[in-house]
Short mmCIF file of C-alpha atoms in Angstrom, two decimals:
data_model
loop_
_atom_site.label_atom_id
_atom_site.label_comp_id
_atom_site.label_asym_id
_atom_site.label_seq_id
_atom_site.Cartn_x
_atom_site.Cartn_y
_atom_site.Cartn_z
CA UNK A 1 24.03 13.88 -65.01
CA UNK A 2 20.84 11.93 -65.01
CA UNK A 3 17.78 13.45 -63.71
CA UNK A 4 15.95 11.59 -61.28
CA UNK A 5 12.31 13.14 -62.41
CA UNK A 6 11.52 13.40 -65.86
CA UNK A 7 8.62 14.52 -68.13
CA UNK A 8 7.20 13.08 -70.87
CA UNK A 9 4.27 13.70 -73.21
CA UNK A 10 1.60 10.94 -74.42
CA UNK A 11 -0.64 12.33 -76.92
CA UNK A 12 -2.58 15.08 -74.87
CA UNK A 13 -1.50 12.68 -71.62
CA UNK A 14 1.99 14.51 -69.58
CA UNK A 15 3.83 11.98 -67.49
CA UNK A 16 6.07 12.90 -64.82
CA UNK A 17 8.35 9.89 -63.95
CA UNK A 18 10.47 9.67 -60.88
CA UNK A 19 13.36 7.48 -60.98
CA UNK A 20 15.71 7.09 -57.90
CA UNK A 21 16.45 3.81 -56.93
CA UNK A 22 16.33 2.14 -54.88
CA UNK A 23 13.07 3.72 -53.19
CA UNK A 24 12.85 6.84 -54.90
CA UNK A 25 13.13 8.28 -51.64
CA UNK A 26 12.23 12.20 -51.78
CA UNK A 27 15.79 13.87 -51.53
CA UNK A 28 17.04 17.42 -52.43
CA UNK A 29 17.43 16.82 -55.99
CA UNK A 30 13.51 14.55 -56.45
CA UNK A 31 11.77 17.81 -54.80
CA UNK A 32 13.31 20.24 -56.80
CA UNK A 33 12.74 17.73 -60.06
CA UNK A 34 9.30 17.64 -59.37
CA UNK A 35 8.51 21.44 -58.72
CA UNK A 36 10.32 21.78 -62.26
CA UNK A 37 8.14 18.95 -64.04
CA UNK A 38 4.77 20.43 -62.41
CA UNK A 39 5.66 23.45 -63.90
CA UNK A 40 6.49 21.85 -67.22
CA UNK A 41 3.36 20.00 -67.35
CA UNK A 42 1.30 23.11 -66.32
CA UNK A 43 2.63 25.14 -69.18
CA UNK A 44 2.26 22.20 -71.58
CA UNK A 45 -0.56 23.27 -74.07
CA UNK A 46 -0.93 19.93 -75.27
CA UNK A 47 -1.25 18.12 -72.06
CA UNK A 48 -4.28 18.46 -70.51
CA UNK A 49 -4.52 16.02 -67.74
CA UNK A 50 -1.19 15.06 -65.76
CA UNK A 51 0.30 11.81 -64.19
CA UNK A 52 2.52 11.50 -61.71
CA UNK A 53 4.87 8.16 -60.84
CA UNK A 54 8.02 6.07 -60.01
CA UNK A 55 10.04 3.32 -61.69
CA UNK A 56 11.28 0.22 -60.10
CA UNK A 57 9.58 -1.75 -57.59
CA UNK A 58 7.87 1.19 -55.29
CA UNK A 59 6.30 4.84 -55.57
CA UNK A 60 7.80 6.99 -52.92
CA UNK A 61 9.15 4.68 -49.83
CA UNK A 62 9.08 8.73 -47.56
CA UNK A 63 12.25 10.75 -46.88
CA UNK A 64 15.31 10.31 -47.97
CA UNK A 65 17.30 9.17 -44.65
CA UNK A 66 20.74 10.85 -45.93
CA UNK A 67 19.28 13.85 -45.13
CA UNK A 68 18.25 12.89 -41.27
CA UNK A 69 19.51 15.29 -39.08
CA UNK A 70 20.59 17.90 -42.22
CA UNK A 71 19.28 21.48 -42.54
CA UNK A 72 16.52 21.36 -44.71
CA UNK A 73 17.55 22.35 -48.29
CA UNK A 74 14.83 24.06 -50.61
CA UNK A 75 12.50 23.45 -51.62
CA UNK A 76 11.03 21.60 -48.80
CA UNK A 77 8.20 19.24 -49.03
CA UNK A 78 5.08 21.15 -48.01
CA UNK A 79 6.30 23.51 -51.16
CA UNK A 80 5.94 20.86 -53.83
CA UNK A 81 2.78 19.48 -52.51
CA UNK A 82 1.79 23.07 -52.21
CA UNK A 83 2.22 23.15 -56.27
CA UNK A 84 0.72 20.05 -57.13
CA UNK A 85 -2.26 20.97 -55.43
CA UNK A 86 -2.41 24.27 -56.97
CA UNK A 87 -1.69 23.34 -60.36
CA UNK A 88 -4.55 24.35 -63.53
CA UNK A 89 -4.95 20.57 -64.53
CA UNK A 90 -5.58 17.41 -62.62
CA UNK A 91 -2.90 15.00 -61.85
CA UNK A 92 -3.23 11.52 -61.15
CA UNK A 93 -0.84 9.92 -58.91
CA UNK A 94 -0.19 6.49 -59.59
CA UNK A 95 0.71 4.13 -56.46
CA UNK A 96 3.07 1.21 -56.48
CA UNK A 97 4.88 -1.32 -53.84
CA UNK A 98 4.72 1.28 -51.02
CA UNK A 99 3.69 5.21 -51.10
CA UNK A 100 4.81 5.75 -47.50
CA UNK A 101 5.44 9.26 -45.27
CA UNK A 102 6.30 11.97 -47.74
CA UNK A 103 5.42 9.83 -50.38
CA UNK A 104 1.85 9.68 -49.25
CA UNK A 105 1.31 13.04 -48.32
CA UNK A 106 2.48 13.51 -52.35
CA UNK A 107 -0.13 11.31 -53.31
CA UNK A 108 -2.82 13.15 -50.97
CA UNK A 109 -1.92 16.66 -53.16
CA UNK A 110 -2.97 15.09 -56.20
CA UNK A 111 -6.35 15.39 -57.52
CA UNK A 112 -6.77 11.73 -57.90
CA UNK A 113 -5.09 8.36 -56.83
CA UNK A 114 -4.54 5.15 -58.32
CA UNK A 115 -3.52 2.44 -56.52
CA UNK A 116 -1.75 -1.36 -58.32
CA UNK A 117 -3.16 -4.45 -56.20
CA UNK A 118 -0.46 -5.34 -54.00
CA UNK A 119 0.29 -1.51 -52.65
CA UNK A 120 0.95 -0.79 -49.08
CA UNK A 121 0.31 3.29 -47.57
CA UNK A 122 0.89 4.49 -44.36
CA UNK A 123 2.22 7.69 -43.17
CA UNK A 124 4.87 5.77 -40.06
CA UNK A 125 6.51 8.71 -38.45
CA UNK A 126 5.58 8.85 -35.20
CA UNK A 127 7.55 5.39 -35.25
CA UNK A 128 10.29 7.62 -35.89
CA UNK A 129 9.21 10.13 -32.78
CA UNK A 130 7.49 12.68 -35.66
CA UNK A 131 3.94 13.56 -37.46
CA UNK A 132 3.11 13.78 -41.11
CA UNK A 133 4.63 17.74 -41.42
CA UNK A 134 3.22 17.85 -45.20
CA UNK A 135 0.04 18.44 -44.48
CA UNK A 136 -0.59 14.13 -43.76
CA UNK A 137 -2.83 15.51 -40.59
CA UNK A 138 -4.63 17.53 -42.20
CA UNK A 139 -5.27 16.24 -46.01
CA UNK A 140 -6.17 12.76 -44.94
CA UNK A 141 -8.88 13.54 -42.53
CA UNK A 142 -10.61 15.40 -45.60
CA UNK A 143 -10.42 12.13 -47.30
CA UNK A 144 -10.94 9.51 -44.79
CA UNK A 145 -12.59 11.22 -42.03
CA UNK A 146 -11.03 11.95 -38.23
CA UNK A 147 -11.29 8.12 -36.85
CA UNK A 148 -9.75 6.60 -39.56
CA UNK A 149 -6.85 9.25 -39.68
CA UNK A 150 -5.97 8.76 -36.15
CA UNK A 151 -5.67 4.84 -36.48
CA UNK A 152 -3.50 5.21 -39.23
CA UNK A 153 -1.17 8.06 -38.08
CA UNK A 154 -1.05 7.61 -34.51
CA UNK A 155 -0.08 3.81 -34.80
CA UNK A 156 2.03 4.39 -38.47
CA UNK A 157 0.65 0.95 -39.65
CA UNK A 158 0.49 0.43 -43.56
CA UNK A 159 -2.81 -0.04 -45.43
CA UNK A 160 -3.22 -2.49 -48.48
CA UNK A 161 -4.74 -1.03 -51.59
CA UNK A 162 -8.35 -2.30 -51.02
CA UNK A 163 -8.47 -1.26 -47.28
CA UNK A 164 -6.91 2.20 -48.81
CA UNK A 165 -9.90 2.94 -51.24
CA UNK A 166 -12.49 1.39 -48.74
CA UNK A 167 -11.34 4.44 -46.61
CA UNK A 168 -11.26 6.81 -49.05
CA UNK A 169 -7.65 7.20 -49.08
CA UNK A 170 -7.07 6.14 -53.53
CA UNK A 171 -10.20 6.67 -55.54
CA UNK A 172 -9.20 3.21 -57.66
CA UNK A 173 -7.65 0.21 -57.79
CA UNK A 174 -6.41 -0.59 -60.94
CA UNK A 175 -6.20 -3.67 -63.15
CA UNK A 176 -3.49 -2.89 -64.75
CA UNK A 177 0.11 -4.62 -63.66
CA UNK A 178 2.51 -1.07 -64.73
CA UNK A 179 1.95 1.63 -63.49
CA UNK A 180 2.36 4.02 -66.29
CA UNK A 181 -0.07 1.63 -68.17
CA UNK A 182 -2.43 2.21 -65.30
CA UNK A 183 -1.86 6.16 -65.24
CA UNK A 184 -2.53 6.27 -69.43
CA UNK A 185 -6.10 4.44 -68.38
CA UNK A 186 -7.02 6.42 -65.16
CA UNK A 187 -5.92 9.36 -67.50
CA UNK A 188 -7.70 8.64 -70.27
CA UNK A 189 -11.02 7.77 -67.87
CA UNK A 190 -10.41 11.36 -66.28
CA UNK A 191 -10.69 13.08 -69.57
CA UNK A 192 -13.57 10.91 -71.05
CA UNK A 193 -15.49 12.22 -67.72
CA UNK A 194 -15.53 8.94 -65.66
CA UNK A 195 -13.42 10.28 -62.88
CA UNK A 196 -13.88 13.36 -61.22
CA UNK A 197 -10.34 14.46 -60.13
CA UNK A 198 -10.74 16.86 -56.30
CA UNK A 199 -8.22 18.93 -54.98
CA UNK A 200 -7.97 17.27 -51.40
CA UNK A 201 -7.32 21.00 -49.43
CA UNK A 202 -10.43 22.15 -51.50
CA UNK A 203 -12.29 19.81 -49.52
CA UNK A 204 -14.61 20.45 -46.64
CA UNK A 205 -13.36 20.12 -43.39
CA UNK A 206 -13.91 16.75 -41.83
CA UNK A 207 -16.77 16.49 -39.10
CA UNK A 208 -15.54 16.97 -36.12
CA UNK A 209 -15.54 14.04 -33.75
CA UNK A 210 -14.48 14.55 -30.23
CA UNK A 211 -15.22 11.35 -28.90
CA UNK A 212 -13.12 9.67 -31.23
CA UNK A 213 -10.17 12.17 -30.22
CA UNK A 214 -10.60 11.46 -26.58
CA UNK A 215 -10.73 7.38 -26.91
CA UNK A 216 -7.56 7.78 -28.80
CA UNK A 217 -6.27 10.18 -26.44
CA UNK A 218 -7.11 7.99 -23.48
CA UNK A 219 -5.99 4.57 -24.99
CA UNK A 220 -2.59 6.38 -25.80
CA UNK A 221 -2.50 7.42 -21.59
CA UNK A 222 -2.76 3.99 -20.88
CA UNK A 223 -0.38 1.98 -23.81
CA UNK A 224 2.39 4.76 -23.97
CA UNK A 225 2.00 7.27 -21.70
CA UNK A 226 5.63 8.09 -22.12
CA UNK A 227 5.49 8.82 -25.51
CA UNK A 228 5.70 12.78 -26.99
CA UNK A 229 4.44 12.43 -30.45
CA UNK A 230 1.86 10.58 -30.77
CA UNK A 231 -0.26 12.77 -28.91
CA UNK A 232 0.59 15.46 -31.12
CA UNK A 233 -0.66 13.49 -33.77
CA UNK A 234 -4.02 13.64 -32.05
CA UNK A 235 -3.68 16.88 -31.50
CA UNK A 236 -2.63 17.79 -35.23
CA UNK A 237 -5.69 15.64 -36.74
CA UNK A 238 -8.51 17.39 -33.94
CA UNK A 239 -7.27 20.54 -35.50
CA UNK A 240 -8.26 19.30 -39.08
CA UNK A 241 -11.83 19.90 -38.21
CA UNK A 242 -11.41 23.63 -36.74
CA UNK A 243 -10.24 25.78 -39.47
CA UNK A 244 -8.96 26.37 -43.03
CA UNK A 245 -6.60 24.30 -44.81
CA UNK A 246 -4.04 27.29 -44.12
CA UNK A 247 -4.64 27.43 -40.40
CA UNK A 248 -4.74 23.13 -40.23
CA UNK A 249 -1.32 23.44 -41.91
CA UNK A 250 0.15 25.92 -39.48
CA UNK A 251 -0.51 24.44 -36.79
CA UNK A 252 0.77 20.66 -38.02
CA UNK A 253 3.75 22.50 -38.61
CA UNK A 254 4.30 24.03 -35.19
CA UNK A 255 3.57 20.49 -33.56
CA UNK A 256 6.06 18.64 -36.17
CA UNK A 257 9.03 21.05 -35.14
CA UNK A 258 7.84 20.62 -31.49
CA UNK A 259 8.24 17.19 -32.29
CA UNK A 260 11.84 17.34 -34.06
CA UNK A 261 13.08 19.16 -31.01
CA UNK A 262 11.85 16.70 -28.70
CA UNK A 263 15.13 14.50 -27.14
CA UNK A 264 12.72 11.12 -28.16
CA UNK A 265 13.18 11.93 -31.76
CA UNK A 266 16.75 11.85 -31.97
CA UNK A 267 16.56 8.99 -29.96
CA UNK A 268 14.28 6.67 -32.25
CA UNK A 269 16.58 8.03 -35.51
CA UNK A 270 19.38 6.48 -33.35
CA UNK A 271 17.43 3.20 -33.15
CA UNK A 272 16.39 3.49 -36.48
CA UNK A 273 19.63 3.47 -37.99
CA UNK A 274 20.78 0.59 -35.69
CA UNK A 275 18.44 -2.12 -37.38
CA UNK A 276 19.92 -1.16 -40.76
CA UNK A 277 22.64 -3.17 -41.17
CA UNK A 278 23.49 -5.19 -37.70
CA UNK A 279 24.36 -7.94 -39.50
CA UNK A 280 27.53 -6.81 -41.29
CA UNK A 281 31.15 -8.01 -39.99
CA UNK A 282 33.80 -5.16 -40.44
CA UNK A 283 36.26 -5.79 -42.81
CA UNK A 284 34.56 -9.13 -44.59
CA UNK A 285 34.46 -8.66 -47.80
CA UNK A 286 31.17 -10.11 -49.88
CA UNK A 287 31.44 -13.35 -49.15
CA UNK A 288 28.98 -15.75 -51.08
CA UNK A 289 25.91 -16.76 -48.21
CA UNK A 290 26.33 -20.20 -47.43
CA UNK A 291 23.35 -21.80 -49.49
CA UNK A 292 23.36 -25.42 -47.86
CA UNK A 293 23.13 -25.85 -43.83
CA UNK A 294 22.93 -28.79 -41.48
CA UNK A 295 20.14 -28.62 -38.86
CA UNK A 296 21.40 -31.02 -36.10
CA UNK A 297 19.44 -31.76 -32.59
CA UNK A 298 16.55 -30.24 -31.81
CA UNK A 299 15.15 -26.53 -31.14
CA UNK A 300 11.97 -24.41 -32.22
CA UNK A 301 14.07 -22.12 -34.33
CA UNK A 302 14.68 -24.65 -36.66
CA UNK A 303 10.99 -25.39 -37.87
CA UNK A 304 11.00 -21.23 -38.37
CA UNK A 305 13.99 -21.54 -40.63
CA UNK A 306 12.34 -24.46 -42.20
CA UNK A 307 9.36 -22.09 -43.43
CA UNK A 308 12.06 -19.79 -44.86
CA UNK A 309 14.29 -21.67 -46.76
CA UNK A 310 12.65 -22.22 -50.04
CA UNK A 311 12.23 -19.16 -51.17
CA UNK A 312 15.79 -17.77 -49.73
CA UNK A 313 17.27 -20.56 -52.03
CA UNK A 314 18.81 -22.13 -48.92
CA UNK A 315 18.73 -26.10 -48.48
CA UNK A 316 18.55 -27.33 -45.20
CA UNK A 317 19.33 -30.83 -44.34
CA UNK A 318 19.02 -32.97 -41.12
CA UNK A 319 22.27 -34.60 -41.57
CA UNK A 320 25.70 -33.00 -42.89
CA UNK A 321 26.82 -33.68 -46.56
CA UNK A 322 29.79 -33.09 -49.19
CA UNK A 323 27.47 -29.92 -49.85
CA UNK A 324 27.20 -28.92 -46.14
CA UNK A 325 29.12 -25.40 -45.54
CA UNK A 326 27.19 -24.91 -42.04
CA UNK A 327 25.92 -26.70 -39.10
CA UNK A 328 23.48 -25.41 -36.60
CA UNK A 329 23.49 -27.65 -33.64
CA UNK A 330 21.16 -28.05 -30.62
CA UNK A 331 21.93 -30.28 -27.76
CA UNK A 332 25.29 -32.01 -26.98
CA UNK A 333 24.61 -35.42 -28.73
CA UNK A 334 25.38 -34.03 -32.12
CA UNK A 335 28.85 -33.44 -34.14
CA UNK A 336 29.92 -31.19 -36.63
CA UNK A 337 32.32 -32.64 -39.98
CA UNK A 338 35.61 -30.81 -40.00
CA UNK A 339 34.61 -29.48 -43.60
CA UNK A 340 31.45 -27.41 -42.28
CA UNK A 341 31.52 -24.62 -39.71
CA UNK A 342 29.58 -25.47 -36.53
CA UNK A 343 27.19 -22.94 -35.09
CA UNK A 344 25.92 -24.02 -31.67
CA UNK A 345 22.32 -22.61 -30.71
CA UNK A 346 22.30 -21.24 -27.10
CA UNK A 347 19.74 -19.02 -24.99
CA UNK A 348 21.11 -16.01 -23.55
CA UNK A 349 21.28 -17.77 -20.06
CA UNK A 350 23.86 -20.72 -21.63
CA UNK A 351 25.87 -18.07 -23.27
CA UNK A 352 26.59 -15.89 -20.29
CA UNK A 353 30.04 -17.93 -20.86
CA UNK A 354 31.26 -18.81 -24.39
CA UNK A 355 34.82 -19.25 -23.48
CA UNK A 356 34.49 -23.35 -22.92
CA UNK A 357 32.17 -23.32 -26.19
CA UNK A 358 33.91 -25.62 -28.88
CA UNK A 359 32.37 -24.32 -32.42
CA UNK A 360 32.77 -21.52 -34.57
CA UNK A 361 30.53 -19.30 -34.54
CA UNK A 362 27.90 -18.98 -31.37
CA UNK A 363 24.27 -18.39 -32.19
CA UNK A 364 22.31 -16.55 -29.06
CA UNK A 365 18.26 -16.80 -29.45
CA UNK A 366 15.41 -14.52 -28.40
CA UNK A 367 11.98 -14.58 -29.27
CA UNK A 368 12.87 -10.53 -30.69
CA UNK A 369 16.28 -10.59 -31.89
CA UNK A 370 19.31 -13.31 -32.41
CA UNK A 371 23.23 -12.91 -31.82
CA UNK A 372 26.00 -14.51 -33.92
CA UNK A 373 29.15 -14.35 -32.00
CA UNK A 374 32.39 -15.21 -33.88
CA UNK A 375 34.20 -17.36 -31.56
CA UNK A 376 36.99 -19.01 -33.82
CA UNK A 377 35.61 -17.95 -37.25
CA UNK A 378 37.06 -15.35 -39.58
CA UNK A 379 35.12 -12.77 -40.81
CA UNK A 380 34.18 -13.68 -43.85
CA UNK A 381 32.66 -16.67 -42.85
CA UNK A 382 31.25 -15.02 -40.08
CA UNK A 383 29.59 -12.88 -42.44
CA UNK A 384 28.61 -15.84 -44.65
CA UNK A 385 26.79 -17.33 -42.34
CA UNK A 386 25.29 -14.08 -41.24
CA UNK A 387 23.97 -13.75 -44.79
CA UNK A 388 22.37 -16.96 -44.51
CA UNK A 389 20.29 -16.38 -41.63
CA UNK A 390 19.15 -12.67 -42.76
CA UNK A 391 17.94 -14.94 -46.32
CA UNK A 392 16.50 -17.02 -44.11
CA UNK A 393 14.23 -14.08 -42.58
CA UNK A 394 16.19 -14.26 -38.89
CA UNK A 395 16.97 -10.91 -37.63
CA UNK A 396 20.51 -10.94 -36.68
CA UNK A 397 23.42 -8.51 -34.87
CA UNK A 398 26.66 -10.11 -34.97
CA UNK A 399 29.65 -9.31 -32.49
CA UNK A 400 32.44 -11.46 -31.13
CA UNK A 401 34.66 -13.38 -28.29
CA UNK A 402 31.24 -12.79 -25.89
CA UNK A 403 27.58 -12.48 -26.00
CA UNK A 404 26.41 -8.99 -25.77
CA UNK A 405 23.03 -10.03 -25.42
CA UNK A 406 23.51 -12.45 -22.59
CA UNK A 407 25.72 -9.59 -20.56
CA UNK A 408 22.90 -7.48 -20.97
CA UNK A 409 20.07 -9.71 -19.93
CA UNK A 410 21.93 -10.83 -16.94
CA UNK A 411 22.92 -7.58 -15.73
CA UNK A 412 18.95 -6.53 -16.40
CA UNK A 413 18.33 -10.01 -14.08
CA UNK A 414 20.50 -9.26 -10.98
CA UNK A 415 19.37 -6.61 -10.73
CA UNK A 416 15.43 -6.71 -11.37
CA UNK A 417 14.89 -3.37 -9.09
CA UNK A 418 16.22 -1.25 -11.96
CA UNK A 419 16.98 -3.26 -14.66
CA UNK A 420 17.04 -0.18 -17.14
CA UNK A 421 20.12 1.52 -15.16
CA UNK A 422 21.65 -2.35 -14.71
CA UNK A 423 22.04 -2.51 -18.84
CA UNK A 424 22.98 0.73 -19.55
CA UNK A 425 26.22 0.12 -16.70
CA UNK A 426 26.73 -2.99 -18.60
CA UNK A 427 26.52 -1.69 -22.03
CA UNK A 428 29.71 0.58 -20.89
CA UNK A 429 31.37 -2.07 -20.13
CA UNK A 430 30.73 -4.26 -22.90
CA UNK A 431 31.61 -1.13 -25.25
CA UNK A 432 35.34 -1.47 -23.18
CA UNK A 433 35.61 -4.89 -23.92
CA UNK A 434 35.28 -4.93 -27.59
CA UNK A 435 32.88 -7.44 -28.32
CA UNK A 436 30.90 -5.37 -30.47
CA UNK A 437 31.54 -4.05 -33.99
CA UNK A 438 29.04 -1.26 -33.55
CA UNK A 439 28.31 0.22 -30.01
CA UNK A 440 24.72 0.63 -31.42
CA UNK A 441 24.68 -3.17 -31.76
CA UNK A 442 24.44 -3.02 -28.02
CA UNK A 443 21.10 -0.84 -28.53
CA UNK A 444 19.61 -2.62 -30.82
CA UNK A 445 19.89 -6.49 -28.98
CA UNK A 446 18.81 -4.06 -25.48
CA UNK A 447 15.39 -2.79 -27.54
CA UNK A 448 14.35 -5.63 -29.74
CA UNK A 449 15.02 -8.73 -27.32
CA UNK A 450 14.86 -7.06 -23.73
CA UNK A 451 12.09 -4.51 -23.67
CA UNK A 452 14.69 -1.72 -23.58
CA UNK A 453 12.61 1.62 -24.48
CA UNK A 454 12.75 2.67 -28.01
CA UNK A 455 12.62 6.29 -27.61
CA UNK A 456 15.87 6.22 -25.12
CA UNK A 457 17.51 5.12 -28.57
CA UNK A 458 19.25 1.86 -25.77
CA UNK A 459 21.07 1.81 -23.19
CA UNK A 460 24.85 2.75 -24.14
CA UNK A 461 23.25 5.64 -26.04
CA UNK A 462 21.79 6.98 -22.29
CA UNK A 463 24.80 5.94 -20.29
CA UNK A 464 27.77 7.52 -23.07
CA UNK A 465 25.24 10.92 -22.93
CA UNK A 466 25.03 10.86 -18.89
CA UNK A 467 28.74 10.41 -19.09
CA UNK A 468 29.17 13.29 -21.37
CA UNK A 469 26.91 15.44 -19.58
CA UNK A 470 28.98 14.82 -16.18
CA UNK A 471 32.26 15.19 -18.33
CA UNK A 472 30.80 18.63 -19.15
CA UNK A 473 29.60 20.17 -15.77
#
């Protein structure tokens, strides 16, 4: 069985690779590889300065999300970083594509960090109802200072690599294009005296800055006052400045399992994993995506495909040829050739009713999220044509006979008083009639295109646990 870290010696240079596509995402078997390989390198006599990185297209992408919702399984993450940081020689950690969550707080035990033009960082969990429980709160504050921490962790927004070493974040940005090439160089700089690798923990503790914590406290009260962790963040990061490294990492721990228990975790996981793949039809093969469409009528959504198309590899015509598989039509003044499967463009409004629609496929459009609706089609052209419109950069759910997100934005309309309680009744009944393939598709089209609250995780989620919960009593 392949080993998804590895180590390798160049000349007095060790290099410890991780390889687990497709994000080398930090599972079980990546933790315990790289507590081996930091041992390795530390008793290798010959090596005397260390690098650490990933093959394929990214550094660490964070967690591993097979494991959401698992026991933790040793070691656990605050362990390795624990033995990077205490290691006898310096390692470098070379970033690539994205060094995200875990993967950051990695980067931020090393002793030095190297960045390739084009990376992205960010530590995003309280999108996911968490905090940075690897020491994130308390590692990056030594590095960037308090303000700067609580923009980046209490929003979860990514940094480019210049904006990352303008904050303090990577000590470089390198020239070089690979990143072991760039690790050989920052190596070779280390041990020629040009860099001067830190141990981040070692590090005083940032100034303390109160005002900053109570701006960020207060513009949290007013933007998402209903929120749990992000104000644990703030408290995590104002706790950076108190104590030790020891007593910083304590307490980040006791607020991130404060945060796993909290009921708005499990219901942005539940969100989370009802983006992934909305766009998959049950049962439809892998169908080719239909590379040539037909844009007939009128809408705005069309000039947005437009500005898509080229680089999906997708041609998109005005007028239906031999070539045409699909036609996307606006308006009742256009037709459809017999040859191509016609995709009519409704709001939600027009597709309260699809049952005196004459095309294929239906195609319901929000400013945050669009609907496919197999009305005649078969699933694999339903998923064909689904596949052309995710290339095409439109996020999609796809269900069938009737629009779920037109039942759910008119129930939220009649009933404007409460329109939270109006979807989640109507997300029950929508799960009854069958019309979705997923009864988190429901969620999703509820969050993304009609302001239903993330952290409920949507509204069938609430209404099948209020169900349970009277089942139960």
């Amino acid at each position: 069985m392949t080993t998804p870290v590895s180590y390798q010696r160049h000349d007095d240079i060790g290099v410890i690779t991780i390889d687990n596509p497709p994000v080398n995402a930090l599972g079980q078997a990546v933790r315990q590889g790289l507590m081996e390989t930091i041992t390795r390198g530390n008793e290798d006599s010959e090596a005397r300065v260390l690098v650490l990185l990933a093959r394929g297209r990214t550094f660490i992408a964070g967690a591993d999300i097979r494991e959401f919702g698992k026991p933790p399984q040793a070691p656990i993450l605050p362990e390795v970083i624990a033995t990077l940081e205490a290691g006898d020689k310096p390692i470098i950690a070379v970033l690539h594509g994205t060094a995200l969550g875990g993967g950051l707080e990695v980067a931020l035990g090393c002793q030095l960090r190297v960045a390739l033009p084009g990376t992205k960082l960010g530590l995003p969990e309280v999108k996911l109802g968490l905090l940075p429980g690897a020491g994130g709160t308390q590692r990056l504050p030594r590095l960037s200072g308090i303000e700067a921490a609580l923009d980046l962790i209490t929003s979860g927004r990514f940094v480019d690599a210049d904006e990352a070493l303008a904050l303090g974040v990577v000590d470089a940005v390198a020239d070089a294009g690979d990143p072991l090439e760039a690790g050989l160089a920052a190596a070779r700089d280390v041990l020629a005296g040009k860099h001067t690798p830190r141990v981040t923990g070692e590090l005083p503790a940032p100034a303390a800055a109160p005002a900053a914590i109570e701006r960020y406290r207060a513009q949290l009260e007013s933007e998402v006052p209903e929120l749990y962790s992000p104000f644990r963040c703030v408290e995590a990061i104002a706790f950076s400045s108190e104590g030790s490294l020891a007593d910083g990492l304590r307490r980040e721990r006791e607020l991130f399992f404060a945060c796993m228990d909290s009921p708005q975790r499990a219901g942005l996981i539940h969100a989370f994993f009802a983006a992934r793949a909305p766009h998959r039809v049950p049962d439809s093969g892998e169908p080719p995506t239909f590379d040539h469409l037909a844009l007939l009528g009128e809408h705005p959504l069309f000039e947005r495909l437009h500005g898509k198309a080229e680089r999906a590899g997708i041609v998109l015509a005005d007028r239906p040829a031999e070539a045409t598989q699909a036609c996307l039509i606006a308006g009742s003044d256009t037709t459809c050739p017999s040859h191509c499967l016609s995709i009519v463009v409704l709001s939600p409004g027009a597709a309260e009713d699809l049952t005196a629609v004459d095309a294929d496929l239906a195609l319901v459009v929000t400013a945050g999220m669009t609907e496919l609706v197999a009305l005649r089609a078969d699933a694999e052209r339903h998923q064909a044509a689904a596949n052309a419109l995710k290339a095409l950069r439109l996020p999609v759910t796809v269900s069938r006979q009737g629009s779920l997100l037109a039942t759910l934005a008119k129930a939220a309309r009649d009933d404007a008083s409460n329109p939270r309680a109006a979807m989640e009744a109507a997300s029950l009944m929508l799960a009854e009639r069958g019309w979705a393939y997923r009864e988190s598709d429901i969620d999703l089209l509820a969050i993304e295109a009609l302001g239903y609250p993330r952290h409920l995780g949507g509204p069938h989620r609430q209404a099948s646990q209020a169900v349970g919960a009277e089942r139960a009593s």
